[in-house]
Tab-separated table of C-alpha atoms and ligand atoms in Angstrom:
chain	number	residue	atom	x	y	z
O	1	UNK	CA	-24.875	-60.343	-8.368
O	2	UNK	CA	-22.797	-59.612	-5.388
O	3	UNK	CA	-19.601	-60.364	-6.693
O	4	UNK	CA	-20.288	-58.955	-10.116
O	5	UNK	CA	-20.722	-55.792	-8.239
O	6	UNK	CA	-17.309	-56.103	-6.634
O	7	UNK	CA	-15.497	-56.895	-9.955
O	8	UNK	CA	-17.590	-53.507	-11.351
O	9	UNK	CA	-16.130	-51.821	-8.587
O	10	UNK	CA	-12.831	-52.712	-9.080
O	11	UNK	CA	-12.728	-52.246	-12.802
O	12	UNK	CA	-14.207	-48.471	-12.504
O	13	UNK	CA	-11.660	-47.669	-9.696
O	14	UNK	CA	-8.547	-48.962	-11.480
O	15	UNK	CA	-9.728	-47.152	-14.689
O	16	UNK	CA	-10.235	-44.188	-12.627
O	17	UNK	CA	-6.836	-44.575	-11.096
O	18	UNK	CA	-4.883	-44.837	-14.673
O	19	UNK	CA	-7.258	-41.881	-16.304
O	20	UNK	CA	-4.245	-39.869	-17.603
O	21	UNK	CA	-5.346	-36.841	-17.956
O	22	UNK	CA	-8.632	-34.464	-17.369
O	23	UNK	CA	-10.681	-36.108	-20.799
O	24	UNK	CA	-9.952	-39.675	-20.076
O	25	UNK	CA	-11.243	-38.965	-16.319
O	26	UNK	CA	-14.553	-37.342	-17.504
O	27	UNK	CA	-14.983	-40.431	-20.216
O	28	UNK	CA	-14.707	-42.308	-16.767
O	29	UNK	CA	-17.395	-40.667	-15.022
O	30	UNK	CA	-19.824	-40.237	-18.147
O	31	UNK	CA	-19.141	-43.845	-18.530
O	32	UNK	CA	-19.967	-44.589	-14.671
O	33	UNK	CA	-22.172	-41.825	-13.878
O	34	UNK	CA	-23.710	-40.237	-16.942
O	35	UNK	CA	-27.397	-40.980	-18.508
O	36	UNK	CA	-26.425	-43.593	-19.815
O	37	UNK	CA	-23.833	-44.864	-17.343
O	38	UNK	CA	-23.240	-48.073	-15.901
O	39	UNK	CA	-23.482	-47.248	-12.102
O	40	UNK	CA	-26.832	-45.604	-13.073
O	41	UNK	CA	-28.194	-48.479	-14.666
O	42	UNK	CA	-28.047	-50.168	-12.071
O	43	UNK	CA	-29.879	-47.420	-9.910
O	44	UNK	CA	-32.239	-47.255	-12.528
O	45	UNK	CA	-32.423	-51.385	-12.009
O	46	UNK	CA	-33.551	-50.868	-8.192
O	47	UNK	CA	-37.495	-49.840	-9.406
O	48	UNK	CA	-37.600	-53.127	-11.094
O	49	UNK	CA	-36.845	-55.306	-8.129
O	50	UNK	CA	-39.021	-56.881	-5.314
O	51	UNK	CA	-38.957	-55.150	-1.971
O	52	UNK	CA	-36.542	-58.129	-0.768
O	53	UNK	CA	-34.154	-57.903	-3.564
O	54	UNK	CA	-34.308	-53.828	-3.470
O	55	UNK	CA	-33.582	-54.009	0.171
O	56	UNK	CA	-29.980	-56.385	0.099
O	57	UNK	CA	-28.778	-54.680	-3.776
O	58	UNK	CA	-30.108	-51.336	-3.156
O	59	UNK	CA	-27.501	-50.468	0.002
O	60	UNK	CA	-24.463	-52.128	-2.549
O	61	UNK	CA	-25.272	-50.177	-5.400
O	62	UNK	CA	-25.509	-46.941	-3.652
O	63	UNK	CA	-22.055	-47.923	-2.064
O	64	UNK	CA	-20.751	-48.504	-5.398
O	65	UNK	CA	-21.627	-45.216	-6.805
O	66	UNK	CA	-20.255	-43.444	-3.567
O	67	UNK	CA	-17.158	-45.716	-4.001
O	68	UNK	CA	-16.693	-44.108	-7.822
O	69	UNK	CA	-17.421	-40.393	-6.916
O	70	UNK	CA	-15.172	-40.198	-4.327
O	71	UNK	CA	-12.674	-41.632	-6.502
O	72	UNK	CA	-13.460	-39.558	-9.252
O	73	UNK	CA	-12.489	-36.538	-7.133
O	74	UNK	CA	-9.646	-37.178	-5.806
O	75	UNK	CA	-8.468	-38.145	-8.957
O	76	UNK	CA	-9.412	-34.819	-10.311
O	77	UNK	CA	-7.329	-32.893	-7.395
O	78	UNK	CA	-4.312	-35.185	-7.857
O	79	UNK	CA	-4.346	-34.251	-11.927
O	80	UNK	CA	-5.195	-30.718	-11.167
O	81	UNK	CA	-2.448	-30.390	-8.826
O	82	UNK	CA	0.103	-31.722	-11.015
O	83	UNK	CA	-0.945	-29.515	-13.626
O	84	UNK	CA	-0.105	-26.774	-11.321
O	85	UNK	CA	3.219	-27.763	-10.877
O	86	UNK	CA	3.852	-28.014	-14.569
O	87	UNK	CA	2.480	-24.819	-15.140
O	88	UNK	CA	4.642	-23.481	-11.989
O	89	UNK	CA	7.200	-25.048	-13.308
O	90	UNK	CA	7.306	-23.539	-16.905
O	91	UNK	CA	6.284	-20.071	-16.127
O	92	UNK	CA	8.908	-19.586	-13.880
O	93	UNK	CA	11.505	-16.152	-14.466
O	94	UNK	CA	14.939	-15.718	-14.429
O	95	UNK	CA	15.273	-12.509	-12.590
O	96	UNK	CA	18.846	-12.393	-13.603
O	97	UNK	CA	18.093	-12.172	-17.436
O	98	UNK	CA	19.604	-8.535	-18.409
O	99	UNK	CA	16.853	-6.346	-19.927
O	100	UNK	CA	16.519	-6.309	-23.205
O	101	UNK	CA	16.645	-2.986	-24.981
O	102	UNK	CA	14.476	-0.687	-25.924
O	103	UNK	CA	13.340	-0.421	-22.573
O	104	UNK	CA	9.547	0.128	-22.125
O	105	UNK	CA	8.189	2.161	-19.662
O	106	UNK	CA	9.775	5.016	-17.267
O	107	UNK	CA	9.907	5.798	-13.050
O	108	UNK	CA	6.608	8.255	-12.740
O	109	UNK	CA	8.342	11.097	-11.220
O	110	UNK	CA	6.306	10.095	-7.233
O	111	UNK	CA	8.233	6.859	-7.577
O	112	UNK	CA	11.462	8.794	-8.272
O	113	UNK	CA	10.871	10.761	-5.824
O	114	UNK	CA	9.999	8.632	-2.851
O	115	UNK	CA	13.152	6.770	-4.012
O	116	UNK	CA	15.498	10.276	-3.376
O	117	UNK	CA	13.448	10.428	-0.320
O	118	UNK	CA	14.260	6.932	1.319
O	119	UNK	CA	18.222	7.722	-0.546
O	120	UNK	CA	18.549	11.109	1.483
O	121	UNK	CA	16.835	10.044	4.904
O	122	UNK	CA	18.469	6.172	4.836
O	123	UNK	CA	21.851	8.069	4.765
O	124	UNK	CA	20.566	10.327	7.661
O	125	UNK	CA	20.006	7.294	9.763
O	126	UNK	CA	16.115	6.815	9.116
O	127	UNK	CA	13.982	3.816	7.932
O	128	UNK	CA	11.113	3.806	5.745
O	129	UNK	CA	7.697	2.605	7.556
O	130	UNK	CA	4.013	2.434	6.046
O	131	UNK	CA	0.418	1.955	7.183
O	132	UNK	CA	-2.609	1.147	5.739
O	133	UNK	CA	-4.635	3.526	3.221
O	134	UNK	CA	-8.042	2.371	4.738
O	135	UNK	CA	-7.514	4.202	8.542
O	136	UNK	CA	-9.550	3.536	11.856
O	137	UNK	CA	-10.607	7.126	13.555
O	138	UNK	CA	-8.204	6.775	16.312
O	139	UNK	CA	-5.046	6.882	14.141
O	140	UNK	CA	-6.229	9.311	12.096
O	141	UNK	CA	-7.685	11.515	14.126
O	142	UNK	CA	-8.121	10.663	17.902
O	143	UNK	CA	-4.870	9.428	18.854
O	144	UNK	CA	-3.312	12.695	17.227
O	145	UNK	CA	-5.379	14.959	19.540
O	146	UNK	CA	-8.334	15.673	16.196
O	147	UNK	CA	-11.712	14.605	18.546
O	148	UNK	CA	-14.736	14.629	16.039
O	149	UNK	CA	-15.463	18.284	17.763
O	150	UNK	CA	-12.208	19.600	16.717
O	151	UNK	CA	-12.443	22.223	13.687
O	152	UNK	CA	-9.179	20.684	12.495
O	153	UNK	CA	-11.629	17.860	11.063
O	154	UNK	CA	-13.467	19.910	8.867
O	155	UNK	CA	-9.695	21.292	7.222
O	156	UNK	CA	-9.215	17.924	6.021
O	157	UNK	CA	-12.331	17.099	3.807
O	158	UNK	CA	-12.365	13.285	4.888
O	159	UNK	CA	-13.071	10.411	2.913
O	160	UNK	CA	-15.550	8.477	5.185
O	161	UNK	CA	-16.275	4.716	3.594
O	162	UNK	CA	-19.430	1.956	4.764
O	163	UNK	CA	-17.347	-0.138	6.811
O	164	UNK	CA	-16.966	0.712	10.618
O	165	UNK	CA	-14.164	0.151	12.975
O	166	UNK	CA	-14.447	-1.472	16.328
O	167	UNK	CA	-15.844	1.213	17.732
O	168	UNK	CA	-18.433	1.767	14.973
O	169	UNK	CA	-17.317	4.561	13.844
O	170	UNK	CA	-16.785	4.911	10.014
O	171	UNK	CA	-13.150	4.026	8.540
O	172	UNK	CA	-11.812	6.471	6.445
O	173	UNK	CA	-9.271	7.041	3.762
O	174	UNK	CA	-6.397	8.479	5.409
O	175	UNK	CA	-6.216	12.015	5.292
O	176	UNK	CA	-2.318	12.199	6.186
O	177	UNK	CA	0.481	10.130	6.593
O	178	UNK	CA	0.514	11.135	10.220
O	179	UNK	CA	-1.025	7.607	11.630
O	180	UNK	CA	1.678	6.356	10.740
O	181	UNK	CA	3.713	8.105	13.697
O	182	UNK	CA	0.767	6.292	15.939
O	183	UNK	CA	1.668	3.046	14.115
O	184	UNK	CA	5.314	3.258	14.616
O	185	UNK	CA	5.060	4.321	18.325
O	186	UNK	CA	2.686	1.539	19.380
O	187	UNK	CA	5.171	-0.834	17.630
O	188	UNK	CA	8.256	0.027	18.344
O	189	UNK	CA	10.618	1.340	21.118
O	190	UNK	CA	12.715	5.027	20.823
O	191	UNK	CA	14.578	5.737	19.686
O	192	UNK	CA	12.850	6.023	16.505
O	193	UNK	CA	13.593	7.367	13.373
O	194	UNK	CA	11.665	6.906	10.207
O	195	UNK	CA	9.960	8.499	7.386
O	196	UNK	CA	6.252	7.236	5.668
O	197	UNK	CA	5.813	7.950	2.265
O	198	UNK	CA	2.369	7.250	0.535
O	199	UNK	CA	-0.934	7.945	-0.697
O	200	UNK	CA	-3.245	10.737	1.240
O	201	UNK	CA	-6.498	11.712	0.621
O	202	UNK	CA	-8.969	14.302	0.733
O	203	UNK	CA	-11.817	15.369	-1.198
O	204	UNK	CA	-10.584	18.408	-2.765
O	205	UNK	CA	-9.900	18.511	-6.771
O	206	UNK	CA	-8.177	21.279	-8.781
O	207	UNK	CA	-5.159	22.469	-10.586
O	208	UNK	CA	-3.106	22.082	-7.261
O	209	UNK	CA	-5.444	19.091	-5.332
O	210	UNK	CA	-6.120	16.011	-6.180
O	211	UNK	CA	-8.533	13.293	-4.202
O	212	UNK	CA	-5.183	11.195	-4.307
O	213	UNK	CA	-1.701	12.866	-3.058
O	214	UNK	CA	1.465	12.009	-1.597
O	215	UNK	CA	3.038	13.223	1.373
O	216	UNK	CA	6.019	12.192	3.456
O	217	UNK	CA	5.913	12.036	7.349
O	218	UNK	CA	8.915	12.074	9.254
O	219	UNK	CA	9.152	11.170	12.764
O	220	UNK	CA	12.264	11.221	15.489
O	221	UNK	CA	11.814	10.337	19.202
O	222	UNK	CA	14.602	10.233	21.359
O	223	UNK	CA	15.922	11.853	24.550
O	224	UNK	CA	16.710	15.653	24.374
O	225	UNK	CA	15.024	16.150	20.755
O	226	UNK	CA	14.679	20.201	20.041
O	227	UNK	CA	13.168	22.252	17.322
O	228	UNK	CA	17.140	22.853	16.352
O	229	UNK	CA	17.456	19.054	15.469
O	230	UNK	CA	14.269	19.422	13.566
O	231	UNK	CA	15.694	22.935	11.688
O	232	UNK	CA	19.007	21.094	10.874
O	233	UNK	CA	17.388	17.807	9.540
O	234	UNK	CA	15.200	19.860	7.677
O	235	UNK	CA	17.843	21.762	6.326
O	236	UNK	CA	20.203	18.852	5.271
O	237	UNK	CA	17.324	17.210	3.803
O	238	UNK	CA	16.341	19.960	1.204
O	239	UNK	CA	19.746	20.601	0.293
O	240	UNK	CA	20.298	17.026	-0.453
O	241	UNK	CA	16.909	16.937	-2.629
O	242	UNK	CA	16.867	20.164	-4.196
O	243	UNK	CA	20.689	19.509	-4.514
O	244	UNK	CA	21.592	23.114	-3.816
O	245	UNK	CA	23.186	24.578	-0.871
O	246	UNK	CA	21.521	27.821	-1.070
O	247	UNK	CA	18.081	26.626	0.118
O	248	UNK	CA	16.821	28.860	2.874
O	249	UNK	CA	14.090	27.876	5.572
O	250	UNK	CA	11.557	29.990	7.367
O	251	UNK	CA	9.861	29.104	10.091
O	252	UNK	CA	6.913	30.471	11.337
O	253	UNK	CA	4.535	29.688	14.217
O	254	UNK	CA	1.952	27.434	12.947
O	255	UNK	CA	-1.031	25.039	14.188
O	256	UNK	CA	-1.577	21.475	14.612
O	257	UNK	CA	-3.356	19.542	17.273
O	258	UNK	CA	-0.747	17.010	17.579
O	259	UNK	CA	2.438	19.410	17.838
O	260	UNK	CA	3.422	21.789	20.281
O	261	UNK	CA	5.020	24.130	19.323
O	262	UNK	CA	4.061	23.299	15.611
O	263	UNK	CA	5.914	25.352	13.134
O	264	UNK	CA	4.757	25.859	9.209
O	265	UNK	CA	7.787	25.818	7.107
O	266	UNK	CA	8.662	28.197	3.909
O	267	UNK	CA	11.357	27.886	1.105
O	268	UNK	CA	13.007	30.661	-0.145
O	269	UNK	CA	12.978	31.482	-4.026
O	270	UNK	CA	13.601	34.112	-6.184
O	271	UNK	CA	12.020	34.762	-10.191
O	272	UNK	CA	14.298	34.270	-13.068
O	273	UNK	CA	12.480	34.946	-16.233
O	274	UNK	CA	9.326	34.294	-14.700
O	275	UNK	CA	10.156	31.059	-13.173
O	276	UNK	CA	10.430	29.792	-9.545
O	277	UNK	CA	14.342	28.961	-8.771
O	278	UNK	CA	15.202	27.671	-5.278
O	279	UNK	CA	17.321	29.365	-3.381
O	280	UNK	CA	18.003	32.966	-1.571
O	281	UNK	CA	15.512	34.552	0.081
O	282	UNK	CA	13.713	36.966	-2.553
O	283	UNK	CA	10.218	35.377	-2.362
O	284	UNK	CA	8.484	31.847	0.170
O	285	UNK	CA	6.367	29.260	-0.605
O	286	UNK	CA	4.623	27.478	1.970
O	287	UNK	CA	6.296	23.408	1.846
O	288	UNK	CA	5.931	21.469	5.093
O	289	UNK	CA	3.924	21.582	8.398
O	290	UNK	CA	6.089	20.420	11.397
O	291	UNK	CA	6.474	20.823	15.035
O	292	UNK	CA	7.686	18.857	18.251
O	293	UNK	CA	5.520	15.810	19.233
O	294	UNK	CA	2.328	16.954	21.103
O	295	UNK	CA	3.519	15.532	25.473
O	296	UNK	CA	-0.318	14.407	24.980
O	297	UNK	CA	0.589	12.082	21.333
O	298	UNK	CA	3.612	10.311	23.448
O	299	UNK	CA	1.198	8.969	26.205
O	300	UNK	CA	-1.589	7.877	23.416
O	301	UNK	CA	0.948	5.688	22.668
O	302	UNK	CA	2.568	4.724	25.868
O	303	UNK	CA	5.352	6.563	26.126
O	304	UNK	CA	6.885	8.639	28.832
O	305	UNK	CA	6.976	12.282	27.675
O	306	UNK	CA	9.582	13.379	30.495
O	307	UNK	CA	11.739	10.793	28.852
O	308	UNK	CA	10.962	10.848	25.778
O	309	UNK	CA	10.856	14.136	22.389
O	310	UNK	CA	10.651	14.257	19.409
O	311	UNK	CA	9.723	15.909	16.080
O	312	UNK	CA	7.575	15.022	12.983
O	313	UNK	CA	7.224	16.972	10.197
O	314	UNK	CA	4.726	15.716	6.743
O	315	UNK	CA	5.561	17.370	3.341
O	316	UNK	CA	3.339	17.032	-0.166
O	317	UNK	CA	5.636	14.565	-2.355
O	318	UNK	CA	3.669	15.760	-5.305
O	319	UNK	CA	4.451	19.348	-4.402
O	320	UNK	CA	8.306	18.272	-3.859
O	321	UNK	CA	8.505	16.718	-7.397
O	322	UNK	CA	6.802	19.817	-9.058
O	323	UNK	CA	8.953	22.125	-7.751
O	324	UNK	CA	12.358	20.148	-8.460
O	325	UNK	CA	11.378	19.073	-11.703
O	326	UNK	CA	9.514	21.571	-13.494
O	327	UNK	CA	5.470	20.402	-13.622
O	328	UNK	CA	2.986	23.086	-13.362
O	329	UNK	CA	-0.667	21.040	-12.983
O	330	UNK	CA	-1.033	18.144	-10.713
O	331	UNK	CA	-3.551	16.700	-12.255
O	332	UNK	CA	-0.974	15.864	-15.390
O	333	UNK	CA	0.597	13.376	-12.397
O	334	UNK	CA	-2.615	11.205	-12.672
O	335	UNK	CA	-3.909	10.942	-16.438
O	336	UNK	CA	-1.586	8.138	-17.521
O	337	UNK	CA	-0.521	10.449	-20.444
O	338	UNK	CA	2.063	8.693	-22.390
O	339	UNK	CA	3.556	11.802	-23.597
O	340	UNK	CA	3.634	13.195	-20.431
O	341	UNK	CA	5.206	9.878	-18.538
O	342	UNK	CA	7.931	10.005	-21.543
O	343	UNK	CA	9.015	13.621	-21.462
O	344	UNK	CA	8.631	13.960	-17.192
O	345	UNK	CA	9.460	9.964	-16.297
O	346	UNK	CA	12.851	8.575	-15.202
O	347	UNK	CA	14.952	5.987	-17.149
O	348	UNK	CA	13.824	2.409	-15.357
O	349	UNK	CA	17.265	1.073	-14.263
O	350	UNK	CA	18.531	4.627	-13.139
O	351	UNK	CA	18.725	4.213	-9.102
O	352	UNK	CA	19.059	8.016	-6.811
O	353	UNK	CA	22.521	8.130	-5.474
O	354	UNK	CA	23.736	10.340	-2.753
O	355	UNK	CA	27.148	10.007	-4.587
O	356	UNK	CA	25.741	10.673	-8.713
O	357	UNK	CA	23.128	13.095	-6.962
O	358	UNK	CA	19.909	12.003	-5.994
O	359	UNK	CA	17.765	13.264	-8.882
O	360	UNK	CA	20.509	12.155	-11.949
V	401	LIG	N1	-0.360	15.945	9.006
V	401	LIG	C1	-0.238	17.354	8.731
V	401	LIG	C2	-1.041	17.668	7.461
V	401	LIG	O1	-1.337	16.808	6.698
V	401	LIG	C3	1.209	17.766	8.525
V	401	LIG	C4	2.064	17.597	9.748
V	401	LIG	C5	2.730	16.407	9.987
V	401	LIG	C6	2.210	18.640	10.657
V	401	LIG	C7	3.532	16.274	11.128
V	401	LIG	C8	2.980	18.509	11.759
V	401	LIG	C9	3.649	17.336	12.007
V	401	LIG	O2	-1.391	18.804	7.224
């Protein structure tokens, strides 16, 4: 019986071994292991035997039917891997491929314009930095001077979700793209000069708020910043994305816990025909909040403020792209309206240039 066993044994395994594919592996087992199977005719065979006989064959046959299920599964992982790599293998892309006309699909008009954003500000000297939608309180709120007594909480209609941060206070969607100044000045070293572009949210819905927005951040600390550097890159900025060099700014004195002095900034249009057109100084419309980089904000994140200034500034990119290009109801950004996405979306391989003008 003994060596019958170990000719069983090595019949099953080298069976197991050649099984070509996924079928021929789970004839094996059936075969071994099913109902009906060899292996468990023999367990089946143990109730027959006398205590003697069930002590010596029982210990073999239960080592035989280990024996087969471990090779059974690694049989299994060594086809399912290589079916991996064929499948790897054929669904690989050529990047390289031109596209093929007609061209599905358009830029939504955010996309095209966080692209004239990163275009207008890379050629200023900035990089583009992001955090994560999903905020702790600190970065949203604490670290920019917002403690939960502040009123400036209540302005900003927070998002609060089930999940709590270290400190056990609720995270929240993030209600700005300010934490991302936090962010960047805990990671890196001034000078610094970047923008954020991303999602925002609040719960606020109507023909000028959605729950989901945009906004832009911008953020410069270096020695001897001054609300004139701010003015100026303000300046060059909306002239470059409005691509007119008649765009006035006002500034007037403004609020925000985490800028001192803060400064609310207007543009200057005037009516033609009923319509808004940039430029001159007939009528303003309320576009960014900015200010210089509360002393209190630097040391939250370990730096010097009597070595270090800055400026940060956070504009509405849905507001941006409504103005430039001619939408009237925000909501029309987020219903996936084909019609809409082909008369207001962008041409897919058409890339902002400084040089062919941003929004070509
Ligand atoms: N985070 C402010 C808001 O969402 C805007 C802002 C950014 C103001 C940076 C000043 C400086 O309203």
């Amino acid at each position: 019986m003994g060596s019958d066993l170990e000719q069983m044994q090595r019949d099953m395994l080298g069976r197991i071994a050649a099984a070509a594919d996924p079928a021929a592996l789970e004839a094996e087992r059936v075969a071994a292991l099913g109902k009906q199977g060899a292996v468990t005719g023999l367990l089946k065979s143990l109730g027959a035997m006398s205590p003697e006989e069930r002590q010596s064959e029982g210990p073999r046959i239960h080592a035989l039917r280990e024996a087969v299920t471990a090779a059974i599964a690694s049989r299994k992982a060594a086809l399912d891997g290589a079916a991996l790599e064929r499948r790897l293998a054929t669904e690989q892309l050529d990047m390289t491929l031109p596209v093929a006309p007609p061209l599905q699909g358009s830029v939504h008009p955010i996309s095209q314009v966080m692209d004239e954003l990163a275009e207008i500000f890379a050629d200023l000297g900035f990089s583009v930095a992001t955090g994560p939608e999903i905020e702790d309180d600190w970065h949203n709120f604490g670290a920019l001077e917002i403690p939960e007594t502040h009123p400036a909480r209540a302005m900003h209609d927070t998002f609060y979700m089930d999940r709590t941060d270290a400190e056990g206070r609720p995270m929240v969607l993030r209600t700005h793209t300010s934490p991302v100044q936090i962010r960047t000045m805990q990671a890196q070293k001034p000078p610094i000069y970047i923008i954020a572009p991303g999602r925002t949210y609040r719960s606020d819905n109507d023909a000028t708020h959605t729950p989901m927005f945009h906004q832009v951040e911008g953020l410069v600390i270096d020695r001897g910043i001054t609300l004139g550097h701010l003015k100026w890159t303000l300046e060059t900025f909306l002239k470059a994305y409005f691509e007119r060099d008649d765009v006035v700014l006002r500034l007037r004195p403004s609020y925000f816990p985490f800028t001192e002095p803060s400064v609310e900034v207007d543009v200057g249009y005037t009516l033609q025909n009923g319509r808004r057109v940039l430029g001159g100084a007939d009528h303003w419309m309320e576009l960014l909040g900015s200010g210089m980089v509360h002393p209190r904000v630097l040391a939250n994140c370990g730096l010097d403020p009597d070595e270090w200034q800055g400026f940060a500034f956070g504009c509405g990119i849905d507001r941006l792209a409504m103005l430039k290009y001619g939408m009237d109801d925000l909501r029309a950004f987020y219903d996936g309206d084909l019609r809409w996405l082909r008369h207001y979306g962008f041409r897919a391989l058409d890339v902002p240039t400084l040089s062919g003008g941003v929004g070509a």
